[in-house]
């Protein structure tokens, strides 16, 4: 019997997420009139989550992947975690960029109501995906897939933070000012590729193809990422905020009059996100140490 049918709370949680993501992107699309790509990003978050959740429900109801080389539990908790992060991001971004403006400029009540419904639906979908992750997460002593464990969920967070870094560092391009800052971009790319590679290995159940033990690979990757992100964090701060190297310690005056985030704000946000990913990889390294000791 499919897993979702055995665990009714999980099935109902997915149905709630399916319904409210559908409402969120439908109401946002009807409310339209977006002046930049931010609204499209929010609609993508909801539509991506809706499509993936629908796929998960159909697969677990009809079970067409019984012979596919795929770790299904690793897949759906990975997707649920990404959907949670995407819907949570949209729940913050959409009201800030669109709901506030629709009220301030006294937009037609119908448009305002559609955006309010989208915002509320996004928050409910976020809670549903958070509950799905909680229901499918592995607990101590339980034998299950790697992605359902804390280190596996950390990989999802690490790649998600890296994707946000790519967005802010390329709009506008912030890494072409100095060769040392370009090093930071290479760090983000290398660590993202390796983390994504680990996720794909786990979902495809291909860890046995590695020429060395998988726990050792996890430890080496986490150790390398910690050193790389630590160096990137220091270099980014030095060459963007130290006056000796052309940076600015204080927020420029033109940032106060500009709409949205100015270049200095984005540089500061990149510095914060780099620090967050450094902490995530450090926690990942701590989790990897016992795995190496057990395997040896």
PDB file of C-alpha atoms in Angstrom:
ATOM      1  CA  UNK A   1       0.000   0.000   0.000  1.00  0.00           C
ATOM      2  CA  UNK A   2       1.440   3.462  -0.862  1.00  0.00           C
ATOM      3  CA  UNK A   3       3.038   5.358   1.984  1.00  0.00           C
ATOM      4  CA  UNK A   4       0.657   8.329   1.807  1.00  0.00           C
ATOM      5  CA  UNK A   5      -2.382   6.068   2.178  1.00  0.00           C
ATOM      6  CA  UNK A   6      -0.936   4.496   5.321  1.00  0.00           C
ATOM      7  CA  UNK A   7      -0.198   7.835   6.941  1.00  0.00           C
ATOM      8  CA  UNK A   8      -3.368   9.896   6.550  1.00  0.00           C
ATOM      9  CA  UNK A   9      -1.982  13.045   8.274  1.00  0.00           C
ATOM     10  CA  UNK A  10       0.724  13.184   5.614  1.00  0.00           C
ATOM     11  CA  UNK A  11      -1.789  12.829   2.798  1.00  0.00           C
ATOM     12  CA  UNK A  12      -4.032  15.527   4.240  1.00  0.00           C
ATOM     13  CA  UNK A  13      -1.035  17.806   4.738  1.00  0.00           C
ATOM     14  CA  UNK A  14      -0.123  17.454   1.067  1.00  0.00           C
ATOM     15  CA  UNK A  15      -3.696  18.105  -0.006  1.00  0.00           C
ATOM     16  CA  UNK A  16      -3.742  21.302   2.061  1.00  0.00           C
ATOM     17  CA  UNK A  17      -0.432  22.408   0.498  1.00  0.00           C
ATOM     18  CA  UNK A  18      -1.767  21.543  -2.966  1.00  0.00           C
ATOM     19  CA  UNK A  19      -4.959  23.553  -2.482  1.00  0.00           C
ATOM     20  CA  UNK A  20      -3.385  26.680  -1.005  1.00  0.00           C
ATOM     21  CA  UNK A  21      -0.468  26.885  -3.453  1.00  0.00           C
ATOM     22  CA  UNK A  22      -3.044  26.658  -6.254  1.00  0.00           C
ATOM     23  CA  UNK A  23      -5.045  29.473  -4.695  1.00  0.00           C
ATOM     24  CA  UNK A  24      -1.906  31.555  -4.111  1.00  0.00           C
ATOM     25  CA  UNK A  25      -0.596  31.556  -7.681  1.00  0.00           C
ATOM     26  CA  UNK A  26      -4.094  31.756  -9.207  1.00  0.00           C
ATOM     27  CA  UNK A  27      -5.060  34.854  -7.223  1.00  0.00           C
ATOM     28  CA  UNK A  28      -1.650  36.446  -7.832  1.00  0.00           C
ATOM     29  CA  UNK A  29      -1.938  35.814 -11.572  1.00  0.00           C
ATOM     30  CA  UNK A  30      -5.419  37.340 -11.629  1.00  0.00           C
ATOM     31  CA  UNK A  31      -4.104  40.311  -9.661  1.00  0.00           C
ATOM     32  CA  UNK A  32      -1.241  40.787 -12.158  1.00  0.00           C
ATOM     33  CA  UNK A  33       0.186  44.227 -12.910  1.00  0.00           C
ATOM     34  CA  UNK A  34       3.664  43.356 -11.618  1.00  0.00           C
ATOM     35  CA  UNK A  35       6.277  45.940 -12.511  1.00  0.00           C
ATOM     36  CA  UNK A  36       9.326  43.678 -12.145  1.00  0.00           C
ATOM     37  CA  UNK A  37      10.373  40.033 -11.911  1.00  0.00           C
ATOM     38  CA  UNK A  38       9.632  39.800  -8.170  1.00  0.00           C
ATOM     39  CA  UNK A  39       5.980  38.936  -8.746  1.00  0.00           C
ATOM     40  CA  UNK A  40       6.938  36.322 -11.322  1.00  0.00           C
ATOM     41  CA  UNK A  41       9.324  34.787  -8.802  1.00  0.00           C
ATOM     42  CA  UNK A  42       6.533  34.452  -6.216  1.00  0.00           C
ATOM     43  CA  UNK A  43       4.212  32.870  -8.778  1.00  0.00           C
ATOM     44  CA  UNK A  44       7.014  30.464  -9.726  1.00  0.00           C
ATOM     45  CA  UNK A  45       7.457  29.471  -6.059  1.00  0.00           C
ATOM     46  CA  UNK A  46       3.776  28.593  -5.710  1.00  0.00           C
ATOM     47  CA  UNK A  47       3.414  26.964  -9.125  1.00  0.00           C
ATOM     48  CA  UNK A  48       6.571  24.860  -8.649  1.00  0.00           C
ATOM     49  CA  UNK A  49       5.376  23.695  -5.233  1.00  0.00           C
ATOM     50  CA  UNK A  50       1.889  22.947  -6.577  1.00  0.00           C
ATOM     51  CA  UNK A  51       3.183  20.921  -9.535  1.00  0.00           C
ATOM     52  CA  UNK A  52       5.621  18.908  -7.433  1.00  0.00           C
ATOM     53  CA  UNK A  53       3.049  18.185  -4.728  1.00  0.00           C
ATOM     54  CA  UNK A  54       0.544  17.022  -7.322  1.00  0.00           C
ATOM     55  CA  UNK A  55       3.202  14.699  -8.757  1.00  0.00           C
ATOM     56  CA  UNK A  56       4.025  13.294  -5.313  1.00  0.00           C
ATOM     57  CA  UNK A  57       0.346  12.600  -4.549  1.00  0.00           C
ATOM     58  CA  UNK A  58      -0.253  10.900  -7.914  1.00  0.00           C
ATOM     59  CA  UNK A  59       2.878   8.757  -7.619  1.00  0.00           C
ATOM     60  CA  UNK A  60       2.005   7.583  -4.125  1.00  0.00           C
ATOM     61  CA  UNK A  61      -1.597   6.863  -5.100  1.00  0.00           C
ATOM     62  CA  UNK A  62      -0.819   4.903  -8.276  1.00  0.00           C
ATOM     63  CA  UNK A  63       2.773   3.875  -7.468  1.00  0.00           C
ATOM     64  CA  UNK A  64       4.246   3.940 -11.034  1.00  0.00           C
ATOM     65  CA  UNK A  65       7.866   4.161  -9.836  1.00  0.00           C
ATOM     66  CA  UNK A  66       8.192   0.796  -8.137  1.00  0.00           C
ATOM     67  CA  UNK A  67      11.000  -0.262 -10.499  1.00  0.00           C
ATOM     68  CA  UNK A  68      12.640   3.117 -10.943  1.00  0.00           C
ATOM     69  CA  UNK A  69      16.156   3.590  -9.500  1.00  0.00           C
ATOM     70  CA  UNK A  70      14.928   6.277  -7.150  1.00  0.00           C
ATOM     71  CA  UNK A  71      14.818   6.710  -3.391  1.00  0.00           C
ATOM     72  CA  UNK A  72      11.265   7.999  -3.147  1.00  0.00           C
ATOM     73  CA  UNK A  73      11.386   9.059   0.497  1.00  0.00           C
ATOM     74  CA  UNK A  74      14.618  10.957  -0.133  1.00  0.00           C
ATOM     75  CA  UNK A  75      12.950  12.650  -3.091  1.00  0.00           C
ATOM     76  CA  UNK A  76       9.723  13.792  -1.494  1.00  0.00           C
ATOM     77  CA  UNK A  77      11.278  15.136   1.710  1.00  0.00           C
ATOM     78  CA  UNK A  78      13.826  17.024  -0.412  1.00  0.00           C
ATOM     79  CA  UNK A  79      11.026  18.477  -2.495  1.00  0.00           C
ATOM     80  CA  UNK A  80       8.954  19.303   0.601  1.00  0.00           C
ATOM     81  CA  UNK A  81      11.903  21.140   2.135  1.00  0.00           C
ATOM     82  CA  UNK A  82      12.527  23.163  -1.033  1.00  0.00           C
ATOM     83  CA  UNK A  83       8.796  23.945  -1.286  1.00  0.00           C
ATOM     84  CA  UNK A  84       8.760  25.095   2.322  1.00  0.00           C
ATOM     85  CA  UNK A  85      11.693  27.439   1.695  1.00  0.00           C
ATOM     86  CA  UNK A  86      10.209  28.767  -1.555  1.00  0.00           C
ATOM     87  CA  UNK A  87       6.742  29.376  -0.094  1.00  0.00           C
ATOM     88  CA  UNK A  88       8.251  30.975   2.993  1.00  0.00           C
ATOM     89  CA  UNK A  89      10.273  33.324   0.778  1.00  0.00           C
ATOM     90  CA  UNK A  90       7.170  34.207  -1.249  1.00  0.00           C
ATOM     91  CA  UNK A  91       5.200  34.765   1.971  1.00  0.00           C
ATOM     92  CA  UNK A  92       7.671  37.494   2.939  1.00  0.00           C
ATOM     93  CA  UNK A  93       8.395  38.966  -0.493  1.00  0.00           C
ATOM     94  CA  UNK A  94       4.874  39.188  -1.909  1.00  0.00           C
ATOM     95  CA  UNK A  95       3.256  41.255   0.889  1.00  0.00           C
ATOM     96  CA  UNK A  96       6.283  43.553   1.167  1.00  0.00           C
ATOM     97  CA  UNK A  97       6.461  44.323  -2.542  1.00  0.00           C
ATOM     98  CA  UNK A  98       2.812  44.182  -3.595  1.00  0.00           C
ATOM     99  CA  UNK A  99       0.329  44.092  -0.749  1.00  0.00           C
ATOM    100  CA  UNK A 100       1.767  47.203   0.894  1.00  0.00           C
ATOM    101  CA  UNK A 101       1.818  49.108  -2.407  1.00  0.00           C
ATOM    102  CA  UNK A 102      -1.749  48.127  -3.282  1.00  0.00           C
ATOM    103  CA  UNK A 103      -2.955  49.596   0.020  1.00  0.00           C
ATOM    104  CA  UNK A 104      -0.810  52.720  -0.043  1.00  0.00           C
ATOM    105  CA  UNK A 105      -1.784  53.818  -3.535  1.00  0.00           C
ATOM    106  CA  UNK A 106      -5.419  52.810  -2.967  1.00  0.00           C
ATOM    107  CA  UNK A 107      -5.560  50.189  -5.699  1.00  0.00           C
ATOM    108  CA  UNK A 108      -8.980  48.812  -6.636  1.00  0.00           C
ATOM    109  CA  UNK A 109     -10.401  46.739  -3.805  1.00  0.00           C
ATOM    110  CA  UNK A 110     -10.643  43.646  -5.994  1.00  0.00           C
ATOM    111  CA  UNK A 111      -6.916  43.759  -6.766  1.00  0.00           C
ATOM    112  CA  UNK A 112      -6.094  44.329  -3.111  1.00  0.00           C
ATOM    113  CA  UNK A 113      -8.323  41.443  -2.028  1.00  0.00           C
ATOM    114  CA  UNK A 114      -6.712  39.068  -4.534  1.00  0.00           C
ATOM    115  CA  UNK A 115      -3.263  39.905  -3.202  1.00  0.00           C
ATOM    116  CA  UNK A 116      -4.415  39.484   0.393  1.00  0.00           C
ATOM    117  CA  UNK A 117      -5.780  36.031  -0.450  1.00  0.00           C
ATOM    118  CA  UNK A 118      -2.477  35.115  -2.155  1.00  0.00           C
ATOM    119  CA  UNK A 119      -0.480  36.211   0.887  1.00  0.00           C
ATOM    120  CA  UNK A 120      -2.653  34.299   3.348  1.00  0.00           C
ATOM    121  CA  UNK A 121      -2.684  31.193   1.138  1.00  0.00           C
ATOM    122  CA  UNK A 122       1.099  31.307   0.860  1.00  0.00           C
ATOM    123  CA  UNK A 123       1.443  31.393   4.653  1.00  0.00           C
ATOM    124  CA  UNK A 124      -0.895  28.413   5.045  1.00  0.00           C
ATOM    125  CA  UNK A 125       1.012  26.466   2.361  1.00  0.00           C
ATOM    126  CA  UNK A 126       4.280  27.255   4.158  1.00  0.00           C
ATOM    127  CA  UNK A 127       2.901  25.782   7.386  1.00  0.00           C
ATOM    128  CA  UNK A 128       1.664  22.723   5.482  1.00  0.00           C
ATOM    129  CA  UNK A 129       5.084  22.070   3.944  1.00  0.00           C
ATOM    130  CA  UNK A 130       6.746  22.589   7.333  1.00  0.00           C
ATOM    131  CA  UNK A 131       4.420  19.964   8.779  1.00  0.00           C
ATOM    132  CA  UNK A 132       5.189  17.621   5.866  1.00  0.00           C
ATOM    133  CA  UNK A 133       8.907  17.901   6.562  1.00  0.00           C
ATOM    134  CA  UNK A 134       8.201  17.201  10.233  1.00  0.00           C
ATOM    135  CA  UNK A 135       6.129  14.115   9.405  1.00  0.00           C
ATOM    136  CA  UNK A 136       8.691  12.633   6.994  1.00  0.00           C
ATOM    137  CA  UNK A 137      11.848  13.586   8.876  1.00  0.00           C
ATOM    138  CA  UNK A 138      13.865  10.728  10.349  1.00  0.00           C
ATOM    139  CA  UNK A 139      14.177  10.555  14.111  1.00  0.00           C
ATOM    140  CA  UNK A 140      16.920   9.123  16.277  1.00  0.00           C
ATOM    141  CA  UNK A 141      17.191   5.350  15.934  1.00  0.00           C
ATOM    142  CA  UNK A 142      15.085   5.227  12.755  1.00  0.00           C
ATOM    143  CA  UNK A 143      16.683   3.629   9.692  1.00  0.00           C
ATOM    144  CA  UNK A 144      15.747   5.578   6.569  1.00  0.00           C
ATOM    145  CA  UNK A 145      17.183   7.685   3.719  1.00  0.00           C
ATOM    146  CA  UNK A 146      19.991  10.198   4.175  1.00  0.00           C
ATOM    147  CA  UNK A 147      17.897  13.191   3.034  1.00  0.00           C
ATOM    148  CA  UNK A 148      15.436  12.632   5.876  1.00  0.00           C
ATOM    149  CA  UNK A 149      18.185  13.172   8.454  1.00  0.00           C
ATOM    150  CA  UNK A 150      19.448  16.519   9.772  1.00  0.00           C
ATOM    151  CA  UNK A 151      22.619  16.447   7.582  1.00  0.00           C
ATOM    152  CA  UNK A 152      20.440  15.770   4.534  1.00  0.00           C
ATOM    153  CA  UNK A 153      18.141  18.683   5.325  1.00  0.00           C
ATOM    154  CA  UNK A 154      21.213  20.860   5.848  1.00  0.00           C
ATOM    155  CA  UNK A 155      22.233  20.112   2.249  1.00  0.00           C
ATOM    156  CA  UNK A 156      18.897  21.508   1.081  1.00  0.00           C
ATOM    157  CA  UNK A 157      19.380  24.663   3.155  1.00  0.00           C
ATOM    158  CA  UNK A 158      22.943  25.098   1.881  1.00  0.00           C
ATOM    159  CA  UNK A 159      21.901  24.909  -1.776  1.00  0.00           C
ATOM    160  CA  UNK A 160      18.918  27.195  -1.194  1.00  0.00           C
ATOM    161  CA  UNK A 161      21.055  29.877   0.465  1.00  0.00           C
ATOM    162  CA  UNK A 162      23.562  29.543  -2.386  1.00  0.00           C
ATOM    163  CA  UNK A 163      20.764  30.142  -4.932  1.00  0.00           C
ATOM    164  CA  UNK A 164      19.784  33.340  -3.115  1.00  0.00           C
ATOM    165  CA  UNK A 165      23.447  34.366  -3.175  1.00  0.00           C
ATOM    166  CA  UNK A 166      23.542  33.853  -6.943  1.00  0.00           C
ATOM    167  CA  UNK A 167      20.475  36.082  -7.367  1.00  0.00           C
ATOM    168  CA  UNK A 168      21.855  39.003  -5.370  1.00  0.00           C
ATOM    169  CA  UNK A 169      25.434  38.732  -6.611  1.00  0.00           C
ATOM    170  CA  UNK A 170      24.311  38.894 -10.256  1.00  0.00           C
ATOM    171  CA  UNK A 171      21.703  41.679 -10.008  1.00  0.00           C
ATOM    172  CA  UNK A 172      23.717  43.816 -10.478  1.00  0.00           C
ATOM    173  CA  UNK A 173      26.973  41.914 -10.902  1.00  0.00           C
ATOM    174  CA  UNK A 174      28.915  42.436  -7.668  1.00  0.00           C
ATOM    175  CA  UNK A 175      31.910  40.177  -8.144  1.00  0.00           C
ATOM    176  CA  UNK A 176      33.738  41.875 -11.049  1.00  0.00           C
ATOM    177  CA  UNK A 177      35.207  44.747  -9.016  1.00  0.00           C
ATOM    178  CA  UNK A 178      38.265  42.873  -7.798  1.00  0.00           C
ATOM    179  CA  UNK A 179      39.922  39.531  -8.544  1.00  0.00           C
ATOM    180  CA  UNK A 180      39.717  38.533  -4.895  1.00  0.00           C
ATOM    181  CA  UNK A 181      35.963  39.055  -4.912  1.00  0.00           C
ATOM    182  CA  UNK A 182      35.671  36.793  -7.959  1.00  0.00           C
ATOM    183  CA  UNK A 183      37.132  34.107  -5.721  1.00  0.00           C
ATOM    184  CA  UNK A 184      33.999  34.373  -3.574  1.00  0.00           C
ATOM    185  CA  UNK A 185      31.803  33.627  -6.577  1.00  0.00           C
ATOM    186  CA  UNK A 186      33.881  30.532  -7.348  1.00  0.00           C
ATOM    187  CA  UNK A 187      33.455  29.378  -3.728  1.00  0.00           C
ATOM    188  CA  UNK A 188      29.675  29.687  -3.947  1.00  0.00           C
ATOM    189  CA  UNK A 189      29.622  27.745  -7.228  1.00  0.00           C
ATOM    190  CA  UNK A 190      31.938  24.925  -6.079  1.00  0.00           C
ATOM    191  CA  UNK A 191      30.124  24.322  -2.799  1.00  0.00           C
ATOM    192  CA  UNK A 192      26.712  24.522  -4.463  1.00  0.00           C
ATOM    193  CA  UNK A 193      27.667  21.991  -7.146  1.00  0.00           C
ATOM    194  CA  UNK A 194      29.071  19.543  -4.598  1.00  0.00           C
ATOM    195  CA  UNK A 195      26.028  19.831  -2.309  1.00  0.00           C
ATOM    196  CA  UNK A 196      23.652  19.403  -5.251  1.00  0.00           C
ATOM    197  CA  UNK A 197      25.704  16.405  -6.383  1.00  0.00           C
ATOM    198  CA  UNK A 198      25.279  14.775  -2.961  1.00  0.00           C
ATOM    199  CA  UNK A 199      21.517  15.363  -3.067  1.00  0.00           C
ATOM    200  CA  UNK A 200      21.262  13.787  -6.520  1.00  0.00           C
ATOM    201  CA  UNK A 201      23.361  10.811  -5.401  1.00  0.00           C
ATOM    202  CA  UNK A 202      21.027  10.193  -2.479  1.00  0.00           C
ATOM    203  CA  UNK A 203      17.819  10.605  -4.475  1.00  0.00           C
ATOM    204  CA  UNK A 204      19.122   8.326  -7.236  1.00  0.00           C
ATOM    205  CA  UNK A 205      20.580   5.824  -4.732  1.00  0.00           C
ATOM    206  CA  UNK A 206      23.945   6.037  -6.477  1.00  0.00           C
ATOM    207  CA  UNK A 207      26.204   6.552  -3.461  1.00  0.00           C
ATOM    208  CA  UNK A 208      27.694   3.095  -4.004  1.00  0.00           C
ATOM    209  CA  UNK A 209      29.206   4.303  -7.296  1.00  0.00           C
ATOM    210  CA  UNK A 210      31.721   6.498  -5.482  1.00  0.00           C
ATOM    211  CA  UNK A 211      35.276   5.066  -5.415  1.00  0.00           C
ATOM    212  CA  UNK A 212      35.469   5.835  -1.673  1.00  0.00           C
ATOM    213  CA  UNK A 213      33.077   5.539   1.283  1.00  0.00           C
ATOM    214  CA  UNK A 214      30.169   7.960   1.171  1.00  0.00           C
ATOM    215  CA  UNK A 215      30.641   9.150   4.808  1.00  0.00           C
ATOM    216  CA  UNK A 216      34.233  10.085   4.015  1.00  0.00           C
ATOM    217  CA  UNK A 217      33.056  12.071   1.011  1.00  0.00           C
ATOM    218  CA  UNK A 218      30.511  13.897   3.179  1.00  0.00           C
ATOM    219  CA  UNK A 219      33.168  14.767   5.751  1.00  0.00           C
ATOM    220  CA  UNK A 220      35.663  15.957   3.119  1.00  0.00           C
ATOM    221  CA  UNK A 221      33.019  18.068   1.399  1.00  0.00           C
ATOM    222  CA  UNK A 222      31.876  19.678   4.659  1.00  0.00           C
ATOM    223  CA  UNK A 223      35.471  20.368   5.772  1.00  0.00           C
ATOM    224  CA  UNK A 224      36.365  21.909   2.402  1.00  0.00           C
ATOM    225  CA  UNK A 225      33.189  24.029   2.375  1.00  0.00           C
ATOM    226  CA  UNK A 226      33.878  25.354   5.888  1.00  0.00           C
ATOM    227  CA  UNK A 227      37.333  26.595   4.926  1.00  0.00           C
ATOM    228  CA  UNK A 228      36.162  27.974   1.581  1.00  0.00           C
ATOM    229  CA  UNK A 229      33.192  29.858   3.059  1.00  0.00           C
ATOM    230  CA  UNK A 230      35.286  31.194   5.929  1.00  0.00           C
ATOM    231  CA  UNK A 231      37.801  32.630   3.476  1.00  0.00           C
ATOM    232  CA  UNK A 232      35.022  33.957   1.216  1.00  0.00           C
ATOM    233  CA  UNK A 233      33.307  35.668   4.149  1.00  0.00           C
ATOM    234  CA  UNK A 234      36.503  37.484   5.141  1.00  0.00           C
ATOM    235  CA  UNK A 235      37.421  38.449   1.565  1.00  0.00           C
ATOM    236  CA  UNK A 236      33.913  39.722   0.766  1.00  0.00           C
ATOM    237  CA  UNK A 237      33.845  41.930   3.862  1.00  0.00           C
ATOM    238  CA  UNK A 238      37.369  43.290   3.292  1.00  0.00           C
ATOM    239  CA  UNK A 239      36.905  44.258  -0.349  1.00  0.00           C
ATOM    240  CA  UNK A 240      33.358  45.599  -0.004  1.00  0.00           C
ATOM    241  CA  UNK A 241      33.312  47.353   3.366  1.00  0.00           C
ATOM    242  CA  UNK A 242      36.903  48.376   4.180  1.00  0.00           C
ATOM    243  CA  UNK A 243      37.661  51.899   2.814  1.00  0.00           C
ATOM    244  CA  UNK A 244      41.312  51.025   2.169  1.00  0.00           C
ATOM    245  CA  UNK A 245      40.180  48.603  -0.542  1.00  0.00           C
ATOM    246  CA  UNK A 246      37.457  50.818  -2.000  1.00  0.00           C
ATOM    247  CA  UNK A 247      34.605  49.700   0.253  1.00  0.00           C
ATOM    248  CA  UNK A 248      32.168  51.709   2.392  1.00  0.00           C
ATOM    249  CA  UNK A 249      31.651  51.112   6.085  1.00  0.00           C
ATOM    250  CA  UNK A 250      28.457  53.173   6.157  1.00  0.00           C
ATOM    251  CA  UNK A 251      25.382  53.044   3.970  1.00  0.00           C
ATOM    252  CA  UNK A 252      25.710  55.653   1.169  1.00  0.00           C
ATOM    253  CA  UNK A 253      23.254  58.553   1.139  1.00  0.00           C
ATOM    254  CA  UNK A 254      21.868  57.619  -2.280  1.00  0.00           C
ATOM    255  CA  UNK A 255      20.618  54.344  -0.785  1.00  0.00           C
ATOM    256  CA  UNK A 256      18.116  56.218   1.358  1.00  0.00           C
ATOM    257  CA  UNK A 257      16.381  57.672  -1.684  1.00  0.00           C
ATOM    258  CA  UNK A 258      16.493  54.580  -3.906  1.00  0.00           C
ATOM    259  CA  UNK A 259      13.611  52.123  -4.161  1.00  0.00           C
ATOM    260  CA  UNK A 260      14.302  48.596  -3.033  1.00  0.00           C
ATOM    261  CA  UNK A 261      17.823  47.468  -2.225  1.00  0.00           C
ATOM    262  CA  UNK A 262      20.809  49.498  -3.410  1.00  0.00           C
ATOM    263  CA  UNK A 263      24.218  47.979  -4.216  1.00  0.00           C
ATOM    264  CA  UNK A 264      25.496  48.494  -0.655  1.00  0.00           C
ATOM    265  CA  UNK A 265      22.419  46.747   0.765  1.00  0.00           C
ATOM    266  CA  UNK A 266      22.931  43.792  -1.557  1.00  0.00           C
ATOM    267  CA  UNK A 267      26.626  43.565  -0.648  1.00  0.00           C
ATOM    268  CA  UNK A 268      25.657  43.516   3.030  1.00  0.00           C
ATOM    269  CA  UNK A 269      23.012  40.866   2.386  1.00  0.00           C
ATOM    270  CA  UNK A 270      25.549  38.735   0.514  1.00  0.00           C
ATOM    271  CA  UNK A 271      27.919  39.024   3.476  1.00  0.00           C
ATOM    272  CA  UNK A 272      25.154  37.879   5.849  1.00  0.00           C
ATOM    273  CA  UNK A 273      24.149  34.968   3.606  1.00  0.00           C
ATOM    274  CA  UNK A 274      27.790  33.916   3.302  1.00  0.00           C
ATOM    275  CA  UNK A 275      28.021  33.832   7.080  1.00  0.00           C
ATOM    276  CA  UNK A 276      24.800  31.815   7.303  1.00  0.00           C
ATOM    277  CA  UNK A 277      26.080  29.215   4.864  1.00  0.00           C
ATOM    278  CA  UNK A 278      29.389  29.045   6.736  1.00  0.00           C
ATOM    279  CA  UNK A 279      27.454  28.197   9.920  1.00  0.00           C
ATOM    280  CA  UNK A 280      25.355  25.609   8.066  1.00  0.00           C
ATOM    281  CA  UNK A 281      28.448  23.889   6.679  1.00  0.00           C
ATOM    282  CA  UNK A 282      30.082  24.009  10.122  1.00  0.00           C
ATOM    283  CA  UNK A 283      27.065  22.216  11.630  1.00  0.00           C
ATOM    284  CA  UNK A 284      27.190  19.796   8.694  1.00  0.00           C
ATOM    285  CA  UNK A 285      30.846  19.087   9.489  1.00  0.00           C
ATOM    286  CA  UNK A 286      29.998  18.355  13.118  1.00  0.00           C
ATOM    287  CA  UNK A 287      27.359  15.862  11.989  1.00  0.00           C
ATOM    288  CA  UNK A 288      29.822  14.247   9.553  1.00  0.00           C
ATOM    289  CA  UNK A 289      32.523  13.484  12.116  1.00  0.00           C
ATOM    290  CA  UNK A 290      30.664  10.584  13.825  1.00  0.00           C
ATOM    291  CA  UNK A 291      29.822   9.099  10.411  1.00  0.00           C
ATOM    292  CA  UNK A 292      33.521   8.930   9.508  1.00  0.00           C
ATOM    293  CA  UNK A 293      34.460   7.428  12.867  1.00  0.00           C
ATOM    294  CA  UNK A 294      31.792   4.732  12.519  1.00  0.00           C
ATOM    295  CA  UNK A 295      32.778   3.883   8.928  1.00  0.00           C
ATOM    296  CA  UNK A 296      36.429   3.513   9.878  1.00  0.00           C
TER     297      UNK A 296
END
